[in-house]
PDB file of C-alpha atoms and ligand atoms in Angstrom:
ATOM      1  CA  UNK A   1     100.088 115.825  98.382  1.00  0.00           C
ATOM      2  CA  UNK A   2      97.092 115.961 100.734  1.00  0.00           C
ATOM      3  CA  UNK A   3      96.336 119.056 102.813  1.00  0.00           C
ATOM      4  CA  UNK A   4      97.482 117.338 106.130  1.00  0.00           C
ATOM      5  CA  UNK A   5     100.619 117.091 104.830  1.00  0.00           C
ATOM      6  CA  UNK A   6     101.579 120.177 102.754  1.00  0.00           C
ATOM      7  CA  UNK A   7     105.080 121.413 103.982  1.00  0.00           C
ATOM      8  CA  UNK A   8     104.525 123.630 107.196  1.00  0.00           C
ATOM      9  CA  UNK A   9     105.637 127.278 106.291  1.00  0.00           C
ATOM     10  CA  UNK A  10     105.616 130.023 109.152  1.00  0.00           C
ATOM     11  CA  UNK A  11     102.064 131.394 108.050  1.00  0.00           C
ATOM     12  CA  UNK A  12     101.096 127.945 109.442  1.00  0.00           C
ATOM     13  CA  UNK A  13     102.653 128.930 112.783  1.00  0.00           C
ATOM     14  CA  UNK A  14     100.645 132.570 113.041  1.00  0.00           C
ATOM     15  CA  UNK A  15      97.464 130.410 111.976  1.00  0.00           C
ATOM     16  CA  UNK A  16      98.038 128.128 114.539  1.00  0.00           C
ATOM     17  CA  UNK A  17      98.858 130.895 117.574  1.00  0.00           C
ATOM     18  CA  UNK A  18      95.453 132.682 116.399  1.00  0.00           C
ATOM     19  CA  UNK A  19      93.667 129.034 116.552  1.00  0.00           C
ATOM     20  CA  UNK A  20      95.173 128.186 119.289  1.00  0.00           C
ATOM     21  CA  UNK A  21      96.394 124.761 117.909  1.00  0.00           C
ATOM     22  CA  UNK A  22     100.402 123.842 119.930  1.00  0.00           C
ATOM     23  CA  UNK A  23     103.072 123.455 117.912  1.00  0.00           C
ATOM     24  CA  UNK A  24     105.423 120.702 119.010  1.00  0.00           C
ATOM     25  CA  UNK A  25     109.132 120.914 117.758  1.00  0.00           C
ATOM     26  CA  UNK A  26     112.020 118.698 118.592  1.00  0.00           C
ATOM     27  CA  UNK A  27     115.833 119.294 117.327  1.00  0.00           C
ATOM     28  CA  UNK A  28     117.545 116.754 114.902  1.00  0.00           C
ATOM     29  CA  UNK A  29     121.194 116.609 113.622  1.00  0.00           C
ATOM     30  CA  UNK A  30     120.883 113.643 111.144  1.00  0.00           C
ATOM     31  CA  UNK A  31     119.302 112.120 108.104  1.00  0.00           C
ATOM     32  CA  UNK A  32     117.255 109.375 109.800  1.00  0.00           C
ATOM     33  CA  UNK A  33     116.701 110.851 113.052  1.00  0.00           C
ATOM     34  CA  UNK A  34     114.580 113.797 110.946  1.00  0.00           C
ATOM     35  CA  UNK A  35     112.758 111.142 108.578  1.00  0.00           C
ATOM     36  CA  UNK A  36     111.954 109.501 111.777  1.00  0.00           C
ATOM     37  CA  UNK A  37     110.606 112.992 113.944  1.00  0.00           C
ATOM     38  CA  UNK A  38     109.045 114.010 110.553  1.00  0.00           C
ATOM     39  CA  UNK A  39     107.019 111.098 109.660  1.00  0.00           C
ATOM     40  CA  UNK A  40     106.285 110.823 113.230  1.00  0.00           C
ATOM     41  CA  UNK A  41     104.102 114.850 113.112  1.00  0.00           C
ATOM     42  CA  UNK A  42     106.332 116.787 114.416  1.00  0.00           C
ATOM     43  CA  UNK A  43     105.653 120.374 113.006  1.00  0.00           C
ATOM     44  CA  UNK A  44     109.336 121.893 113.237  1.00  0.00           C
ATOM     45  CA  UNK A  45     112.928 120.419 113.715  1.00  0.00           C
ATOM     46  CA  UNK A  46     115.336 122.722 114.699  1.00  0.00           C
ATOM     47  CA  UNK A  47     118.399 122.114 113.618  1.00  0.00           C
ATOM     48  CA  UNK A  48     119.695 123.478 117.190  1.00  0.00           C
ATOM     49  CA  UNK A  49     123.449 124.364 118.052  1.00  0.00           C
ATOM     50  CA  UNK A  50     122.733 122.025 121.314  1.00  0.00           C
ATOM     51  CA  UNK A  51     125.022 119.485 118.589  1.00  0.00           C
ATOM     52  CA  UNK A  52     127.323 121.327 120.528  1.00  0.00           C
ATOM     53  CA  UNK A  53     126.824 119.225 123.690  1.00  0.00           C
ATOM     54  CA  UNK A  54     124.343 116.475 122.796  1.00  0.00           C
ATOM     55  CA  UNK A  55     126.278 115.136 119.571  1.00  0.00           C
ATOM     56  CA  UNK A  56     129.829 116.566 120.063  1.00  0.00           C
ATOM     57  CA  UNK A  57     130.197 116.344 123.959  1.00  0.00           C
ATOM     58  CA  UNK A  58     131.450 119.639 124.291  1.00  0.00           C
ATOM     59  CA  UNK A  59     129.771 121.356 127.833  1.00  0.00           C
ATOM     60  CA  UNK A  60     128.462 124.221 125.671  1.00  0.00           C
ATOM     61  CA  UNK A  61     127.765 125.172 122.403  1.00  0.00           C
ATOM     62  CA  UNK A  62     130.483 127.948 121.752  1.00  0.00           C
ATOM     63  CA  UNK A  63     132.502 125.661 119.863  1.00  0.00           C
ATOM     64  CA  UNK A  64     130.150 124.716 117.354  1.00  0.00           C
ATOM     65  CA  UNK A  65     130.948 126.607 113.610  1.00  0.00           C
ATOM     66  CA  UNK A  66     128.591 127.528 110.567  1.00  0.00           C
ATOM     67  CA  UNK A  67     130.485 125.153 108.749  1.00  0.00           C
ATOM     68  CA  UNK A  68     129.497 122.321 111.301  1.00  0.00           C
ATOM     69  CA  UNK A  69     125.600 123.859 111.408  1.00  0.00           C
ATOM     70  CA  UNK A  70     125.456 124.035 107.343  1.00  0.00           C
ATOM     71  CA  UNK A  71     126.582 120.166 107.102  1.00  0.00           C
ATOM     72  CA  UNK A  72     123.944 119.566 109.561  1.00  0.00           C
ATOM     73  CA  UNK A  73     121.407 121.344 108.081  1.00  0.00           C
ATOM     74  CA  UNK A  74     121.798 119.728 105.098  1.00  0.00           C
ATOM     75  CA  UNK A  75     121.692 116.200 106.464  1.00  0.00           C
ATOM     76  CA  UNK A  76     118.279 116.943 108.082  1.00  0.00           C
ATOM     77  CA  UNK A  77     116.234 119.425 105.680  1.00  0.00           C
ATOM     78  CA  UNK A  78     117.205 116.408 103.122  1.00  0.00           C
ATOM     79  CA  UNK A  79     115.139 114.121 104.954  1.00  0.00           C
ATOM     80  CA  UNK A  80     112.186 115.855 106.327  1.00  0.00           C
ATOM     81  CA  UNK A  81     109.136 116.025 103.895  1.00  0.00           C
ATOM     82  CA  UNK A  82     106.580 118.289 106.321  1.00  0.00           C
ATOM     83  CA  UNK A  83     108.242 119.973 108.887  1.00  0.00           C
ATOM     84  CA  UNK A  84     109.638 123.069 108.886  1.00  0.00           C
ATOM     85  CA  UNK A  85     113.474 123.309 109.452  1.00  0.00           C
ATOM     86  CA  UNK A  86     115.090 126.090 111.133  1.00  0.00           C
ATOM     87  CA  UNK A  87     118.977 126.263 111.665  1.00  0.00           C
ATOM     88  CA  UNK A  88     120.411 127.559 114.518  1.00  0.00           C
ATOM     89  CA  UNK A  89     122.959 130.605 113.630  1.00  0.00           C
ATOM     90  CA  UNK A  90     126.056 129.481 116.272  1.00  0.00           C
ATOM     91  CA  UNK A  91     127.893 131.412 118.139  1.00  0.00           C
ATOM     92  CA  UNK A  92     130.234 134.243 116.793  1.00  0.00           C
ATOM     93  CA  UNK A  93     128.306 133.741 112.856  1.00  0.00           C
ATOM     94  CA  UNK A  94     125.832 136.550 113.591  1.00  0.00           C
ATOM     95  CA  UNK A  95     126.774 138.989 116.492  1.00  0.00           C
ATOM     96  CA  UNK A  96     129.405 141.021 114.789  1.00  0.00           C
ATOM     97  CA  UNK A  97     126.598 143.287 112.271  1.00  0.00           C
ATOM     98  CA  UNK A  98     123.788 142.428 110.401  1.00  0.00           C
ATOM     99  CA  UNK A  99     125.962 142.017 107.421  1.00  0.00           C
ATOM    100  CA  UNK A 100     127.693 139.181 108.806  1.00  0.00           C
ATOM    101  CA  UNK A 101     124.463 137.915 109.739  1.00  0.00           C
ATOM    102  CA  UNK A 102     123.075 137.581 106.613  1.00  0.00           C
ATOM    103  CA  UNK A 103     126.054 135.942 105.283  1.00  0.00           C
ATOM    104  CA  UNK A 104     125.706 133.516 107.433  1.00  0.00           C
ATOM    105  CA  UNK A 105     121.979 132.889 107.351  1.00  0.00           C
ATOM    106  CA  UNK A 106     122.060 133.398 103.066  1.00  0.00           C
ATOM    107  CA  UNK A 107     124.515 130.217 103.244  1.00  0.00           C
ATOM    108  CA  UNK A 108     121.639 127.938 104.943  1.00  0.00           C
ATOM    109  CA  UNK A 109     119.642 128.841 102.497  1.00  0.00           C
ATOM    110  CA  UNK A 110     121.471 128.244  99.181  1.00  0.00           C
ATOM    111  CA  UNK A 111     123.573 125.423 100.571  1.00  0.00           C
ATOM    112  CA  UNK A 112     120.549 123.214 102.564  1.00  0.00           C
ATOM    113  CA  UNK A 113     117.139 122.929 101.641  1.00  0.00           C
ATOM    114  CA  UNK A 114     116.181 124.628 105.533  1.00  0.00           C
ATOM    115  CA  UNK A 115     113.576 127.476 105.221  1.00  0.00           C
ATOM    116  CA  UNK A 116     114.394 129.673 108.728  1.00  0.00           C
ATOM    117  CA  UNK A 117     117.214 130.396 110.589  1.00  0.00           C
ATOM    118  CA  UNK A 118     117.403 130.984 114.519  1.00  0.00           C
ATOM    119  CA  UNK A 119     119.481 133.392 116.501  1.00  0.00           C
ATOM    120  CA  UNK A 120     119.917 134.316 120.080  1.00  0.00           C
ATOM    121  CA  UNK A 121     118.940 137.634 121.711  1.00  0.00           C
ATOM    122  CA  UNK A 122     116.265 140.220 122.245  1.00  0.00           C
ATOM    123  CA  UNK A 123     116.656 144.027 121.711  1.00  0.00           C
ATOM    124  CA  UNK A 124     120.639 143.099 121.074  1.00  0.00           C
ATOM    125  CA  UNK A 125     119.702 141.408 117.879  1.00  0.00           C
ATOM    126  CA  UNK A 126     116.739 143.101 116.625  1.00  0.00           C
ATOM    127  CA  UNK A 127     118.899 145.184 114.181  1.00  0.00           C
ATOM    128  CA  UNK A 128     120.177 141.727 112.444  1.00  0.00           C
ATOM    129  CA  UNK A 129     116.633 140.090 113.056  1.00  0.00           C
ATOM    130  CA  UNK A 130     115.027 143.443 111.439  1.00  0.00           C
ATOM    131  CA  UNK A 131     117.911 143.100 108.432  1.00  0.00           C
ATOM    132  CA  UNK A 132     117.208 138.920 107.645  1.00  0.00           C
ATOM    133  CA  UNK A 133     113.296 139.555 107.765  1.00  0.00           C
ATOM    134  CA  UNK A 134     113.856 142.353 105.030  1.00  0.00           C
ATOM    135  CA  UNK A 135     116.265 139.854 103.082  1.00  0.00           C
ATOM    136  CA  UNK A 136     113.447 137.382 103.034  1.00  0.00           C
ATOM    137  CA  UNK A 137     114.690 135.023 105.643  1.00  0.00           C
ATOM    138  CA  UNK A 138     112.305 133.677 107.766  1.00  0.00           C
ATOM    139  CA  UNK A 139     113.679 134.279 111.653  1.00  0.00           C
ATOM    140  CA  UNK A 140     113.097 132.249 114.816  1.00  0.00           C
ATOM    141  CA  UNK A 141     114.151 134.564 117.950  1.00  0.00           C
ATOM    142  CA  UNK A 142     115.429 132.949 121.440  1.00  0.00           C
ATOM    143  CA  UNK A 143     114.935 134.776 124.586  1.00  0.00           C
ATOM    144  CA  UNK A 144     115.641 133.854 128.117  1.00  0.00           C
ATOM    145  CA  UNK A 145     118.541 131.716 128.738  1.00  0.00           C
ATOM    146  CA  UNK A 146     120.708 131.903 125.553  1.00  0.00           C
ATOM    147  CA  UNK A 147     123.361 129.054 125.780  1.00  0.00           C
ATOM    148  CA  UNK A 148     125.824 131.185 123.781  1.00  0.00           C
ATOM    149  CA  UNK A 149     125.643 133.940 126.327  1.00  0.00           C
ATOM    150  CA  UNK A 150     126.717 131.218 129.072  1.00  0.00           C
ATOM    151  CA  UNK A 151     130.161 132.797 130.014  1.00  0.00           C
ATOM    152  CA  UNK A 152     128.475 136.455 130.812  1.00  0.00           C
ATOM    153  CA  UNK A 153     125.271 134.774 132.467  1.00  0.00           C
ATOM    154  CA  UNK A 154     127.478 132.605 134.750  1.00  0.00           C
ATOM    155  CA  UNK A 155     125.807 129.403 134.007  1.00  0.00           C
ATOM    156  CA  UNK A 156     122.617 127.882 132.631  1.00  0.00           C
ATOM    157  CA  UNK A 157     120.411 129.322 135.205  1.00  0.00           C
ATOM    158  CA  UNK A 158     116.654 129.934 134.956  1.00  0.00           C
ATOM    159  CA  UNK A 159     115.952 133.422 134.036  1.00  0.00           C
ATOM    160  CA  UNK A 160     113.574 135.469 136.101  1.00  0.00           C
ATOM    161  CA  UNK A 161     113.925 139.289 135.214  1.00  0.00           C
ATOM    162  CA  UNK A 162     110.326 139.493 133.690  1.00  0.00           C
ATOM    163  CA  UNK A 163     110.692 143.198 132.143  1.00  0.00           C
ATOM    164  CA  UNK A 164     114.218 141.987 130.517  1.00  0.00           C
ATOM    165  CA  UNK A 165     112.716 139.189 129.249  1.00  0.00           C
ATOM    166  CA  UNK A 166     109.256 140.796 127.963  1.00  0.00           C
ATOM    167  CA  UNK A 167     111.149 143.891 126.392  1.00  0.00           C
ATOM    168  CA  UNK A 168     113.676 141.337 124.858  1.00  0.00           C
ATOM    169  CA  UNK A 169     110.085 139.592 123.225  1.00  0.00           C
ATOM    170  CA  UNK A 170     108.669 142.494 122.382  1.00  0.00           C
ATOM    171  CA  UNK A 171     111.789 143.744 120.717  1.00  0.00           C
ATOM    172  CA  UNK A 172     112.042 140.035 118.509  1.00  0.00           C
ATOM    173  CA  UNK A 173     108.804 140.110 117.770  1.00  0.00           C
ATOM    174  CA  UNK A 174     108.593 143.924 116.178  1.00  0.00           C
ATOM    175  CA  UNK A 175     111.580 143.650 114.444  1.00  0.00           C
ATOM    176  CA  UNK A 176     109.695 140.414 111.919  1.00  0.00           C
ATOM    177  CA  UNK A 177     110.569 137.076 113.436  1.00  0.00           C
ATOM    178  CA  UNK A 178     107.954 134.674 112.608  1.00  0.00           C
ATOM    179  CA  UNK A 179     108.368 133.019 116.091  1.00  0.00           C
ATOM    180  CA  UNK A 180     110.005 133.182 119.628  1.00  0.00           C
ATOM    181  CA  UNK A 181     112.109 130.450 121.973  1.00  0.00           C
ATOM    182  CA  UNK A 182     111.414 131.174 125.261  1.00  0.00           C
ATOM    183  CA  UNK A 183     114.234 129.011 127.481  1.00  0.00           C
ATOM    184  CA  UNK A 184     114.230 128.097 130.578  1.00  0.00           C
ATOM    185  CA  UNK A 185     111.851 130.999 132.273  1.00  0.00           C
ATOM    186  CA  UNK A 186     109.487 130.883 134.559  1.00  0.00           C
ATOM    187  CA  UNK A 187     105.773 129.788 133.412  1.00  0.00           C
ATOM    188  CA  UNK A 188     104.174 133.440 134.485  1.00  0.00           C
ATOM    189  CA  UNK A 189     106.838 135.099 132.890  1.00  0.00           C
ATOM    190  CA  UNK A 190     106.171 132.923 129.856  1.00  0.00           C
ATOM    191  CA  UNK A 191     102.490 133.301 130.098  1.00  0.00           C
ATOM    192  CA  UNK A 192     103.013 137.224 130.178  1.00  0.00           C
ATOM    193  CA  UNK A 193     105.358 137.263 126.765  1.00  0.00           C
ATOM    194  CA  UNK A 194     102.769 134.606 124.868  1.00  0.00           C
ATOM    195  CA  UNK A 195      99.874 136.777 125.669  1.00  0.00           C
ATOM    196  CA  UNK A 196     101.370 139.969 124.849  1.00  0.00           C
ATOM    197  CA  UNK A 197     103.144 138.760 121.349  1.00  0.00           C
ATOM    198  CA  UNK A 198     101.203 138.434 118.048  1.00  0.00           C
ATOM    199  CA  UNK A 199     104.132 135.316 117.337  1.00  0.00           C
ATOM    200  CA  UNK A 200     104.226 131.991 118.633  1.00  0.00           C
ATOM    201  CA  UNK A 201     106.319 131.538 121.323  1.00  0.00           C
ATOM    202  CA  UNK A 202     107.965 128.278 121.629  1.00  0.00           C
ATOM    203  CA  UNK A 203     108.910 127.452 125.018  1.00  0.00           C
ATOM    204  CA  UNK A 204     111.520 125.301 126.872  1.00  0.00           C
ATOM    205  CA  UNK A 205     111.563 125.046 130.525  1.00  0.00           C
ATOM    206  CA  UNK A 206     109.113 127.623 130.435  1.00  0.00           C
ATOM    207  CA  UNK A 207     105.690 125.867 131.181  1.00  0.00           C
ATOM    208  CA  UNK A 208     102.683 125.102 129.775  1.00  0.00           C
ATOM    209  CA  UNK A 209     101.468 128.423 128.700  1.00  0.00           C
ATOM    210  CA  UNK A 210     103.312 128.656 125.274  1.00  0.00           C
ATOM    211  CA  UNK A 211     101.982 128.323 122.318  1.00  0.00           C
ATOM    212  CA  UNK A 212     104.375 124.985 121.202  1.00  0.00           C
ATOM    213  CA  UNK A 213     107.036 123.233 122.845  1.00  0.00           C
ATOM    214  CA  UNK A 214     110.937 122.391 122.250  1.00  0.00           C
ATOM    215  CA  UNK A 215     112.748 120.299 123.616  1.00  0.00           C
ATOM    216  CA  UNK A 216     116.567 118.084 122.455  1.00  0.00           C
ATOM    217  CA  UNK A 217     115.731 115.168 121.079  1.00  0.00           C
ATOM    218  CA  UNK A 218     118.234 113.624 122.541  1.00  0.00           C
ATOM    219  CA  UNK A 219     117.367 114.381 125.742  1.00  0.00           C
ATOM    220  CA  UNK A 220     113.529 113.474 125.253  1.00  0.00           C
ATOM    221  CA  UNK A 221     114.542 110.289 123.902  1.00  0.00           C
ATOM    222  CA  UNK A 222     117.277 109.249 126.507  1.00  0.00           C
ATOM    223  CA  UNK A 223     120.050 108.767 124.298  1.00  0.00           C
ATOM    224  CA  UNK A 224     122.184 112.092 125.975  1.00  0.00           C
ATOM    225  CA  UNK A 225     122.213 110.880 129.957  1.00  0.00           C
ATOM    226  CA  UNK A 226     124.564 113.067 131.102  1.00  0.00           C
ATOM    227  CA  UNK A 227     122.189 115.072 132.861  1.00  0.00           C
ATOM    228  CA  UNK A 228     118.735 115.627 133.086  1.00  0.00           C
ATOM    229  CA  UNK A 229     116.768 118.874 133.547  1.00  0.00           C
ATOM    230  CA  UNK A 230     113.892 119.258 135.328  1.00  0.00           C
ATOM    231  CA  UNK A 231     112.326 120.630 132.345  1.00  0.00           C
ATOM    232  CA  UNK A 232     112.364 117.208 130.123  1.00  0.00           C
ATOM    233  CA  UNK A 233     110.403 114.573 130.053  1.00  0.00           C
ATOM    234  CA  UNK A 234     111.945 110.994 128.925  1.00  0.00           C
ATOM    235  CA  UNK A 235     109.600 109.570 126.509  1.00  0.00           C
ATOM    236  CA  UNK A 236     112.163 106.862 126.092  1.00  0.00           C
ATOM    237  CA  UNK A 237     115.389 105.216 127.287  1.00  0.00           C
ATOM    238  CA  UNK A 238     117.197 104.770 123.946  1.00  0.00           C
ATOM    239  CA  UNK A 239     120.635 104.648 125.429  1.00  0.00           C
ATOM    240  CA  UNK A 240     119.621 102.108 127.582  1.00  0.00           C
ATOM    241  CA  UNK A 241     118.611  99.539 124.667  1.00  0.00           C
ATOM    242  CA  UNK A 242     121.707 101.077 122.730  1.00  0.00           C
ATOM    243  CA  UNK A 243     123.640  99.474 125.689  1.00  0.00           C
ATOM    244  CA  UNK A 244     121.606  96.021 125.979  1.00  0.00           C
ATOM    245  CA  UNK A 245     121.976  95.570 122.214  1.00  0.00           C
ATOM    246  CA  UNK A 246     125.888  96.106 122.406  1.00  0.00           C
ATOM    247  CA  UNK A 247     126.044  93.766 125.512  1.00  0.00           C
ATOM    248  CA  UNK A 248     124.148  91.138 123.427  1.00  0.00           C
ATOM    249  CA  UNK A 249     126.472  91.742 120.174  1.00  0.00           C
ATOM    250  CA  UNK A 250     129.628  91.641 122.472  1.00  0.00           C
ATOM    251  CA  UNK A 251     128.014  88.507 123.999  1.00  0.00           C
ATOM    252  CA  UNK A 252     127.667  86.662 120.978  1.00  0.00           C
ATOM    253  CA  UNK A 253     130.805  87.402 118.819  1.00  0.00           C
ATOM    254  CA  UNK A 254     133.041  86.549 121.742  1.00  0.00           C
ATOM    255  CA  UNK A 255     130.977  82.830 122.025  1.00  0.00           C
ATOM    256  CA  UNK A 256     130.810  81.976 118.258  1.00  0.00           C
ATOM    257  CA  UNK A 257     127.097  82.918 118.247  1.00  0.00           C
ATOM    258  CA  UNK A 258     127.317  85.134 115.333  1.00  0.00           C
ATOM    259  CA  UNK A 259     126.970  84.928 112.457  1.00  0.00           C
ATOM    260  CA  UNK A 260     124.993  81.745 112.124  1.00  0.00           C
ATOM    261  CA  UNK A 261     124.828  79.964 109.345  1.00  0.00           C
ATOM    262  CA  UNK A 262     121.697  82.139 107.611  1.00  0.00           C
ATOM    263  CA  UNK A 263     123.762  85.242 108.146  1.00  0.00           C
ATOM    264  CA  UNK A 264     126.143  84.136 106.307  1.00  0.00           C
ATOM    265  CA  UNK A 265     127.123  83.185 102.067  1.00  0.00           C
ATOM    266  CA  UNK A 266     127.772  80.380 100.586  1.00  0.00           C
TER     267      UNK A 266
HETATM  268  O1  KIV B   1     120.217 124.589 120.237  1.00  0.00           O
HETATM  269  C1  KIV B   1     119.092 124.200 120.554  1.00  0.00           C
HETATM  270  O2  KIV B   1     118.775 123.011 120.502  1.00  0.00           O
HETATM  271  C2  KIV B   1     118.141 125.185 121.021  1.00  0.00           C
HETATM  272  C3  KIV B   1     116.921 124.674 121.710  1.00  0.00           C
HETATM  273  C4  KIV B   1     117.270 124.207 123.060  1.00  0.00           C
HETATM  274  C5  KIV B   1     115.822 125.682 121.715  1.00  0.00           C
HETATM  275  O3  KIV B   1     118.360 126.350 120.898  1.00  0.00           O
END
């Protein structure tokens, strides 16, 4: 395998912060979707809990179980060749001790072939982040807005405490994760927490001072249209060419139009 594409490991992510070089990650839930975002460069698919809204159509991601995020996991960490894949712990699989914790994290890990695990929380968590790290499982923190924490935060709302949120960092970061999400804060904040930390942060909604970038694939690609956060960028309209082809389809079964004759045996 050449150099360019040896598997990405998280020592590739703390050479990169100290280069300087952004690391772009996207989420994926599926076998071709992650052959596609892997063979397309992308350096980390995060196997996010966001399945919750963007794949199950729930309106958060409290619902989603480990049972649901190892299946996924395993569909996507099959496919991807380069990338590093990181699982998203869900809600109510990690928050009880550190001992449930690494149950939950040791099952991605001998039932998919994903390398990390993320969970949500700052100082709350760095017990269980501390206790993973120590079990030799790589750990992706998330700071900020954490979806799971939705009920007690009264909505997805931008969060702008900048102590919280650079204690919170500081407290991922000491206690071994390899990396940090930073969602949906404001770019100074974010600016404050990626200069301070010796990890990468990865940021969403957070601005352009982070060392990589997240964002939903589905929401980047324009195949979830529900709604649209100021924070993403379409870099296509998938659902719309979903639609057009089904028009077209609907269109020609209900004339006779297909199958012609090539499409079908004789
Ligand atoms: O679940 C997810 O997709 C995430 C990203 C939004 C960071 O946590």
């Amino acid at each position: 395998m050449a150099p360019k594409d040896a598997p990405v490991t998280p020592l590739d992510f703390a050479r990169w912060k100290q280069q300087g070089r952004k690391i772009a990650v996207l989420t994926a839930y599926d076998f071709p979707t992650a052959r596609l975002l892997d063979s397309a460069g992308v350096d980390c698919l995060l196997v996010g809990d966001s399945l919750g809204t963007v794949v199950q159509g729930h309106d958060t991601t409290l619902r989603v179980t480990l049972e649901q995020m190892v299946y996924h996991a395993e569909l996507v960490s099959r496919a991807v060749k380069r990338a590093l894949v990181v699982a998203d712990l869900p809600f109510g699989s990690y928050q009880a001790s550190p001992t449930q914790a690494l149950a939950s994290a040791t099952r991605f890990l001998k039932e998919t072939l994903c390398q990390a695990v993320k969970l949500e929380g700052g100082r709350r968590s760095s017990a269980t982040i501390h206790t993973l790290v120590e079990a030799g499982i790589p750990v992706m923190g998330h700071v900020g807005l954490t979806p799971q924490s939705v009920r007690r935060l009264g909505g997805f709302k931008v969060q702008r405490n900048g102590d919280e949120i650079v204690d919170d960092a500081r407290a991922v970061a000491e206690a071994g994760a390899f990396a940090i999400v930073l969602e949906c804060v404001p770019s100074d904040i974010a600016a404050r927490v990626t200069a301070e930390l010796h990890i990468p942060t990865i940021g969403i909604g957070a601005g352009p001072h982070c060392d990589g970038q997240v964002l939903v694939a589905h929401d980047m690609l324009g195949l979830f249209e529900d709604f649209h956060p100021k924070f993403v960028r379409r870099y296509a309209s998938i659902g719309e060419q979903i639609r057009k082809a089904a028009v077209e389809y609907v269109a020609d079964v209900t004339a006779g139009r297909f199958p012609n004759d090539a499409e079908s045996f004789h």
